[in-house]
JSON list of C-alpha atoms in Angstrom, two decimals:
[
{"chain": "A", "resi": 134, "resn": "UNK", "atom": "CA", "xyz": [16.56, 27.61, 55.30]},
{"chain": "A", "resi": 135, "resn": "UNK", "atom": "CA", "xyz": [16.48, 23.56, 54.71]},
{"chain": "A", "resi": 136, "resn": "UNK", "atom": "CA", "xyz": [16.48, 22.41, 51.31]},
{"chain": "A", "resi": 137, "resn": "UNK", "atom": "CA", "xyz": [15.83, 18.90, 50.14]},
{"chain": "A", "resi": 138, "resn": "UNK", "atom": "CA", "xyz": [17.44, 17.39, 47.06]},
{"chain": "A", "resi": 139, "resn": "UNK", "atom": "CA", "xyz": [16.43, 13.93, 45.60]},
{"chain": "A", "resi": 140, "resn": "UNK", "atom": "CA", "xyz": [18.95, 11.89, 43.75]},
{"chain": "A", "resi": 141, "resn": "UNK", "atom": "CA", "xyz": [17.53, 9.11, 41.87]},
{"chain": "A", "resi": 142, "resn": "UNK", "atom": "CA", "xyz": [19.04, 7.57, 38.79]},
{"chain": "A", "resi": 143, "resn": "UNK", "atom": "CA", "xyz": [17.92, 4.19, 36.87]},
{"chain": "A", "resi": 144, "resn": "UNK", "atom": "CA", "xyz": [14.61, 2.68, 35.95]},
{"chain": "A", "resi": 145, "resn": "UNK", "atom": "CA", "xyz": [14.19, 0.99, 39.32]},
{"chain": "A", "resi": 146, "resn": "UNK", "atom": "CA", "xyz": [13.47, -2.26, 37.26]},
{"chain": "A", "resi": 147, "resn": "UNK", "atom": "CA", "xyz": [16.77, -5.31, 37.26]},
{"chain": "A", "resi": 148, "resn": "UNK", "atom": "CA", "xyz": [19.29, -3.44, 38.56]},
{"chain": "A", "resi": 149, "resn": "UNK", "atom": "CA", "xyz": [17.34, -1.47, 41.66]},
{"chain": "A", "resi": 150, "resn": "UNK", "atom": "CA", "xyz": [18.14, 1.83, 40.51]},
{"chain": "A", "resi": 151, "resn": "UNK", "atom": "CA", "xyz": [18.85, 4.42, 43.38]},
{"chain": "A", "resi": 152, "resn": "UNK", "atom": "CA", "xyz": [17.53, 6.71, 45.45]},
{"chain": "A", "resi": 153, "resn": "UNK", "atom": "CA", "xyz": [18.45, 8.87, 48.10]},
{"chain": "A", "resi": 154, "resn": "UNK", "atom": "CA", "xyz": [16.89, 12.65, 49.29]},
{"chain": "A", "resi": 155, "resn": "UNK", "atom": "CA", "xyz": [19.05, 14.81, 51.43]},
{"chain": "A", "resi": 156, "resn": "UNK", "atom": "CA", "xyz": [17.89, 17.54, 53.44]},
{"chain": "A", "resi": 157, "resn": "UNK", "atom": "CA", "xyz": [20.68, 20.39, 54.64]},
{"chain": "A", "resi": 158, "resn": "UNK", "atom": "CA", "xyz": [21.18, 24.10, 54.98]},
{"chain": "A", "resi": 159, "resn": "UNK", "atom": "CA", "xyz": [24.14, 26.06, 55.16]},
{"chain": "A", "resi": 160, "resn": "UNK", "atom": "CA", "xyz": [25.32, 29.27, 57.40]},
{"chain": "A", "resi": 161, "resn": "UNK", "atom": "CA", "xyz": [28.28, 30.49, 59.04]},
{"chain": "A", "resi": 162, "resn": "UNK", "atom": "CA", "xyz": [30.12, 28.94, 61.59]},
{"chain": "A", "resi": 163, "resn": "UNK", "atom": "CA", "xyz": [29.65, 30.85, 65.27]},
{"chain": "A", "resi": 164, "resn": "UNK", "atom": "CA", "xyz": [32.17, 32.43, 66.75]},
{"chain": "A", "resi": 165, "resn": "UNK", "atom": "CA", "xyz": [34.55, 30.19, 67.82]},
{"chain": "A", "resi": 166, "resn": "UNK", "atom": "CA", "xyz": [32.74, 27.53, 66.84]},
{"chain": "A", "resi": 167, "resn": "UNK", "atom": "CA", "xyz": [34.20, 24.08, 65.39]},
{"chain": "A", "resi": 168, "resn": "UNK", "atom": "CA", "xyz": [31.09, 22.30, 64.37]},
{"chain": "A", "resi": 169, "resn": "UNK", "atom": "CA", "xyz": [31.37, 18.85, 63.42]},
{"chain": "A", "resi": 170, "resn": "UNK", "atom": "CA", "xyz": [33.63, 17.31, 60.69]},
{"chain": "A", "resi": 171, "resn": "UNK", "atom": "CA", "xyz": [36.32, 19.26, 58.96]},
{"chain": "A", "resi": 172, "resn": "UNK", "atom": "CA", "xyz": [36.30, 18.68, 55.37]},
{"chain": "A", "resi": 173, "resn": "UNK", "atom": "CA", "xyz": [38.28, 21.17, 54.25]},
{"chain": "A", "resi": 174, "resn": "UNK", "atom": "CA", "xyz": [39.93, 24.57, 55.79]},
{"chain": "A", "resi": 175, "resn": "UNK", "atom": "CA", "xyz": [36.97, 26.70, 57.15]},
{"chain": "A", "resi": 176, "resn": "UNK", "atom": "CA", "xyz": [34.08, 23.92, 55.48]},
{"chain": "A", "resi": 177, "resn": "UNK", "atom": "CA", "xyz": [32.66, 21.97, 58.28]},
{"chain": "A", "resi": 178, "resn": "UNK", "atom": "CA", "xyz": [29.51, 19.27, 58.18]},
{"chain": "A", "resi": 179, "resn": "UNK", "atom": "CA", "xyz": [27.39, 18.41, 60.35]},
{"chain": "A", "resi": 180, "resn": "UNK", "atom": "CA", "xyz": [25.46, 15.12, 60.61]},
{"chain": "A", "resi": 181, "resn": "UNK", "atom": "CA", "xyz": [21.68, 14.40, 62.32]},
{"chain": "A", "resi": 182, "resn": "UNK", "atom": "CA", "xyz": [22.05, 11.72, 65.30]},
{"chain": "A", "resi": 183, "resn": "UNK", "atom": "CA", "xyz": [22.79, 8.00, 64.41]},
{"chain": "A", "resi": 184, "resn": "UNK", "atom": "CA", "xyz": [24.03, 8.60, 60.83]},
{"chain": "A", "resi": 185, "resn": "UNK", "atom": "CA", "xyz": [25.78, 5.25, 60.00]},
{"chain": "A", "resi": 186, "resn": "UNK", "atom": "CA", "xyz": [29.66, 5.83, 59.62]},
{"chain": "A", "resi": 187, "resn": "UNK", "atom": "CA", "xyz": [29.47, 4.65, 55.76]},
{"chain": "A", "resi": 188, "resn": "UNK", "atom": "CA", "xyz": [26.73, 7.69, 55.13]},
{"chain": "A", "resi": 189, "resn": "UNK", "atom": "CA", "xyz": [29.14, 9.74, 56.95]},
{"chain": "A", "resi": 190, "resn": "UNK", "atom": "CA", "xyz": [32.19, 9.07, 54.96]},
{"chain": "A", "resi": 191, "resn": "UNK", "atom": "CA", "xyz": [30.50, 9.54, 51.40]},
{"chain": "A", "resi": 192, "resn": "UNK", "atom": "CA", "xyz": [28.56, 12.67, 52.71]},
{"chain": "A", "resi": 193, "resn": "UNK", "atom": "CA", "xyz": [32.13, 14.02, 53.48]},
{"chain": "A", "resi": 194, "resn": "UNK", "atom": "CA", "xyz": [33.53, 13.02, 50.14]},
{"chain": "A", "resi": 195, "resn": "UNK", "atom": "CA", "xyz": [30.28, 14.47, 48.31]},
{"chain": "A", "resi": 196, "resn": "UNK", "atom": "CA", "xyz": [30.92, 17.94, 49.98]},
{"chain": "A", "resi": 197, "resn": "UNK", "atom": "CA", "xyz": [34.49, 17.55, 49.83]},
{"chain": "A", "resi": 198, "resn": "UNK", "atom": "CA", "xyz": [34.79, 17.43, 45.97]},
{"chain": "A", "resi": 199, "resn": "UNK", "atom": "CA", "xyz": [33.38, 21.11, 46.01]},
{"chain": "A", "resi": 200, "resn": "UNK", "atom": "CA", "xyz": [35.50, 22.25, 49.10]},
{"chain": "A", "resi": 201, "resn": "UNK", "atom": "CA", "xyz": [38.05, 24.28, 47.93]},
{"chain": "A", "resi": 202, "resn": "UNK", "atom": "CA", "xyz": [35.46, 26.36, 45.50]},
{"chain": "A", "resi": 203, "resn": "UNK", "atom": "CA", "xyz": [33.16, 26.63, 48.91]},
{"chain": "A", "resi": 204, "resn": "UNK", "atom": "CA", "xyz": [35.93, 27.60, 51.30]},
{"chain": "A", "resi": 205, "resn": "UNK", "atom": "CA", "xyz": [36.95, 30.47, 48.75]},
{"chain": "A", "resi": 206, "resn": "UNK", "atom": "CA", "xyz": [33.87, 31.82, 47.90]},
{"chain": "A", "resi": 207, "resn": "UNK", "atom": "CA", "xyz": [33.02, 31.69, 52.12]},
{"chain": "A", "resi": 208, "resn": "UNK", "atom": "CA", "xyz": [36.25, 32.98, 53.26]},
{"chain": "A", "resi": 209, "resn": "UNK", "atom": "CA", "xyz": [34.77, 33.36, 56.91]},
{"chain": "A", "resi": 210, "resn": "UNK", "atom": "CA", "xyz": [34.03, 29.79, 57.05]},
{"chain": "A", "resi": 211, "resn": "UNK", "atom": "CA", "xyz": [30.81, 27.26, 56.22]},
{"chain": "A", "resi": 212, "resn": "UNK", "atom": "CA", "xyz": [28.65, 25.01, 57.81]},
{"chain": "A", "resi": 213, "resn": "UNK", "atom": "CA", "xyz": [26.65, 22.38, 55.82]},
{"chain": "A", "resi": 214, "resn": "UNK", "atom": "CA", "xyz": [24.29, 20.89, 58.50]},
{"chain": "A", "resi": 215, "resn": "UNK", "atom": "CA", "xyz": [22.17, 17.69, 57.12]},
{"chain": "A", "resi": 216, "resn": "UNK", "atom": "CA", "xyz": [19.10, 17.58, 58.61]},
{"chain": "A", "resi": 217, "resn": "UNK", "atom": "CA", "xyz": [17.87, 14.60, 57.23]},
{"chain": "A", "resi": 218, "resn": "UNK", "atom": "CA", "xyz": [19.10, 11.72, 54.80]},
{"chain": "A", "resi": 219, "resn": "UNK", "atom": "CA", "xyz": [16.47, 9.35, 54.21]},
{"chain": "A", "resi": 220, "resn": "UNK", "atom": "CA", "xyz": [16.73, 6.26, 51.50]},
{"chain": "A", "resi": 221, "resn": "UNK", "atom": "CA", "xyz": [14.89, 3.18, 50.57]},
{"chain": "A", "resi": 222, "resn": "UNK", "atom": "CA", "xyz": [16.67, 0.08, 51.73]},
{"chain": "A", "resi": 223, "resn": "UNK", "atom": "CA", "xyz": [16.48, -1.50, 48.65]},
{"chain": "A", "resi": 224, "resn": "UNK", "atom": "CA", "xyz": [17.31, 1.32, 46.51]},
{"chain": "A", "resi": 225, "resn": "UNK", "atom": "CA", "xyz": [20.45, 2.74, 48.00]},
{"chain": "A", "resi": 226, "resn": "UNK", "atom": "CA", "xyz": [23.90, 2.18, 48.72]},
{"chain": "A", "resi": 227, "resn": "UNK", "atom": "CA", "xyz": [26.28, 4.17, 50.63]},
{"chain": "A", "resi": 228, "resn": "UNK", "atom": "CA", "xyz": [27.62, 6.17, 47.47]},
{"chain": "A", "resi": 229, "resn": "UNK", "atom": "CA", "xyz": [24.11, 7.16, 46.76]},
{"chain": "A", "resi": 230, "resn": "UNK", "atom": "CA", "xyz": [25.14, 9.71, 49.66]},
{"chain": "A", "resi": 231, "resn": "UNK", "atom": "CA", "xyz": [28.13, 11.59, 48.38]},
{"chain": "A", "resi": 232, "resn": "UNK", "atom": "CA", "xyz": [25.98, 11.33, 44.70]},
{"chain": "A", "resi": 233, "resn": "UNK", "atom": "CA", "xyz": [23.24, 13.12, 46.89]},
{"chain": "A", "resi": 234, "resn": "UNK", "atom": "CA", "xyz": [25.59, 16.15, 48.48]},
{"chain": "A", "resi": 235, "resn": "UNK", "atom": "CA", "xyz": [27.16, 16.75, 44.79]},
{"chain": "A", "resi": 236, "resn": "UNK", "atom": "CA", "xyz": [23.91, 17.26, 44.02]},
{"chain": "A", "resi": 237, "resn": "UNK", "atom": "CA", "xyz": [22.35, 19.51, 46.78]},
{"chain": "A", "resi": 238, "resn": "UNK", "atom": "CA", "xyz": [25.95, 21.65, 46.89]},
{"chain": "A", "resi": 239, "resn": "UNK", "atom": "CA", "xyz": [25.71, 22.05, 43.08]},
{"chain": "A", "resi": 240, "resn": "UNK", "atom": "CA", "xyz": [22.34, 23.21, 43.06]},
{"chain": "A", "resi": 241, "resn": "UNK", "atom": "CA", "xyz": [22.33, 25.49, 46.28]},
{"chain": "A", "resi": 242, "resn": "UNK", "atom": "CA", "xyz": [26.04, 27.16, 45.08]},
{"chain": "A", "resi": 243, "resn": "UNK", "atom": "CA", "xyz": [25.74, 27.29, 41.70]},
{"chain": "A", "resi": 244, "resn": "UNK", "atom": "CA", "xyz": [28.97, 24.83, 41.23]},
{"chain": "A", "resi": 245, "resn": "UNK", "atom": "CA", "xyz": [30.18, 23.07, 38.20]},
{"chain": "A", "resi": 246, "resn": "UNK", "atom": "CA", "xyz": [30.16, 18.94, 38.25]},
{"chain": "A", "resi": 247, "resn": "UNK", "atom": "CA", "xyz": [32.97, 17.62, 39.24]},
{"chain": "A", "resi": 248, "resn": "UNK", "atom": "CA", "xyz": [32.43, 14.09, 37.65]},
{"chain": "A", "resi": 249, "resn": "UNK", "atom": "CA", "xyz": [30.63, 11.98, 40.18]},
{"chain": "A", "resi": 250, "resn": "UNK", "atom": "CA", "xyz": [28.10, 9.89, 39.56]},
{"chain": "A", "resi": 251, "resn": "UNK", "atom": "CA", "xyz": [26.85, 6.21, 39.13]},
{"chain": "A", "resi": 252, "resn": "UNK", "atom": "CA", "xyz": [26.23, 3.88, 35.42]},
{"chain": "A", "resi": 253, "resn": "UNK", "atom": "CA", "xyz": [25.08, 0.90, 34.96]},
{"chain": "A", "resi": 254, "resn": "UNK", "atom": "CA", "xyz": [27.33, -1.72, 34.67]},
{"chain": "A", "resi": 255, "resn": "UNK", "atom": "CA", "xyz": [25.55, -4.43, 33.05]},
{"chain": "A", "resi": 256, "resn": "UNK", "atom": "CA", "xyz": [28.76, -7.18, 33.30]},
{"chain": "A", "resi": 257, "resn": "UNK", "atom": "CA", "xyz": [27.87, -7.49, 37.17]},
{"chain": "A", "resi": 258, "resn": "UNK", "atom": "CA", "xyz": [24.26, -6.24, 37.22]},
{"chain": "A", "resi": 259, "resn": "UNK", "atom": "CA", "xyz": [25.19, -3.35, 39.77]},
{"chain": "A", "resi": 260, "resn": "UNK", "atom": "CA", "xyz": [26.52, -0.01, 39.53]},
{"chain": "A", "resi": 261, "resn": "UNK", "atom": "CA", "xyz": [29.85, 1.16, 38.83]},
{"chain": "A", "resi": 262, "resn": "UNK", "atom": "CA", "xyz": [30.78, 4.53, 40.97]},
{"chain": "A", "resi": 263, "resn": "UNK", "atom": "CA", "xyz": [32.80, 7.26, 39.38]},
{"chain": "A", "resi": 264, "resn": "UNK", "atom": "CA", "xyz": [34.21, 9.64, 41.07]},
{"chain": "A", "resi": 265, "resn": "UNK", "atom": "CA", "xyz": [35.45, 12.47, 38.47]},
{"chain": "A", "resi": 266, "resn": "UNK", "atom": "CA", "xyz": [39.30, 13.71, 39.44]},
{"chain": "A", "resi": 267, "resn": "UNK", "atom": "CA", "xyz": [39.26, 11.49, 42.70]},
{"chain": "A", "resi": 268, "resn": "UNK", "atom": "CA", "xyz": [40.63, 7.95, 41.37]},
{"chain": "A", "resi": 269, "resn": "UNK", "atom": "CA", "xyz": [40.82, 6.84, 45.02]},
{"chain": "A", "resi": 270, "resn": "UNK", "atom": "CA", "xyz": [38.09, 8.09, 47.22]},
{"chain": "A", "resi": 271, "resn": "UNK", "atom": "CA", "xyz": [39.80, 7.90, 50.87]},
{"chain": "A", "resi": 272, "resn": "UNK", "atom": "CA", "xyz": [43.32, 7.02, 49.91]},
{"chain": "A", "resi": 273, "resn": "UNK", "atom": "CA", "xyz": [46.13, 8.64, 50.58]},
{"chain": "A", "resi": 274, "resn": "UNK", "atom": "CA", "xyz": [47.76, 8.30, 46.73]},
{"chain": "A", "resi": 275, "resn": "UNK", "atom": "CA", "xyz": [46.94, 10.99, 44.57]}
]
C-alpha cells in the first residue's frame, strides 16, 4: 500500500522554504524481475513517467543512503516504486527529493538518520544541503 510523506522545512517567508510530498510503496521484486534503477545490490527504484533526470538522481541518492540497511534486512530483494512526487515550483529544488525519500524510507522502515537534510544559510539567502557521511553526493572520491 502507497504512502505519502511531506517534507517541508522553513517558514516559507525570505528564503522560500521547501516543500516536496512523495508518494511510494515497497514489495518484492518478481521473479526474475529487474525493475528500474539499481541502487544498491537487490534495492531497485522505480520512477512514475516523465520524472525529470535531476528528481531522479536525488531520489536515488535519498534511497541510497539507507541501502545497505534495506538490502540486509530484505535479503530477497526490494522495490521502492514512487508513485507520485509532486512540489511547488517555487518551493522546491531538486535536493528537496532525496530530503523527501530519507524521509518516507525512515518512516516506513523504521531507519536511523543518516544526516541529510537542508539549513538555512543566511550568507547567500538559500539553502545549504548536507548530506551526513556522503561529502560528495555522485562522485567517485570517497
Amino acid at each position: 500500500m502507497s504512502s505519502t510523506f511531506k517534507y517541508r522545512l522553513g517558514n516559507f517567508g525570505s528564503l522560500g522554504g521547501l516543500a516536496a510530498d512523495l508518494t511510494a510503496e515497497h514489495r518484492a521484486p518478481g521473479a526474475g524481475e529487474e525493475p528500474g534503477l539499481r541502487v544498491h545490490r537487490d534495492v531497485w527504484l522505480t520512477l512514475p513517467c516523465g520524472t525529470h533526470w535531476r528528481d531522479a538522481a536525488w531520489l536515488s541518492f535519498g534511497l541510497s543512503a539507507h541501502s545497505a540497511d534495506l538490502a540486509s534486512a530484505h535479503p530477497g530483494g526490494l522495490v521502492v516504486e514512487v508513485t507520485a512526487l509532486a512540489f511547488p515550483l517555487a518551493h522546491f529544488r531538486s535536493e528537496a527529493a532525496a530530503l523527501a525519500m530519507d524521509g518516507w524510507v525512515r518512516r516506513e522502515f523504521t531507519l536511523p538518520d543518516r544526516g541529510l537534510r537542508a539549513v538555512p544559510d543566511s550568507g547567500n539567502g538559500a539553502w545549504r544541503f548536507e548530506w551526513g557521511s556522503h561529502a560528495h553526493p555522485f562522485s567517485d572520491k570517497p
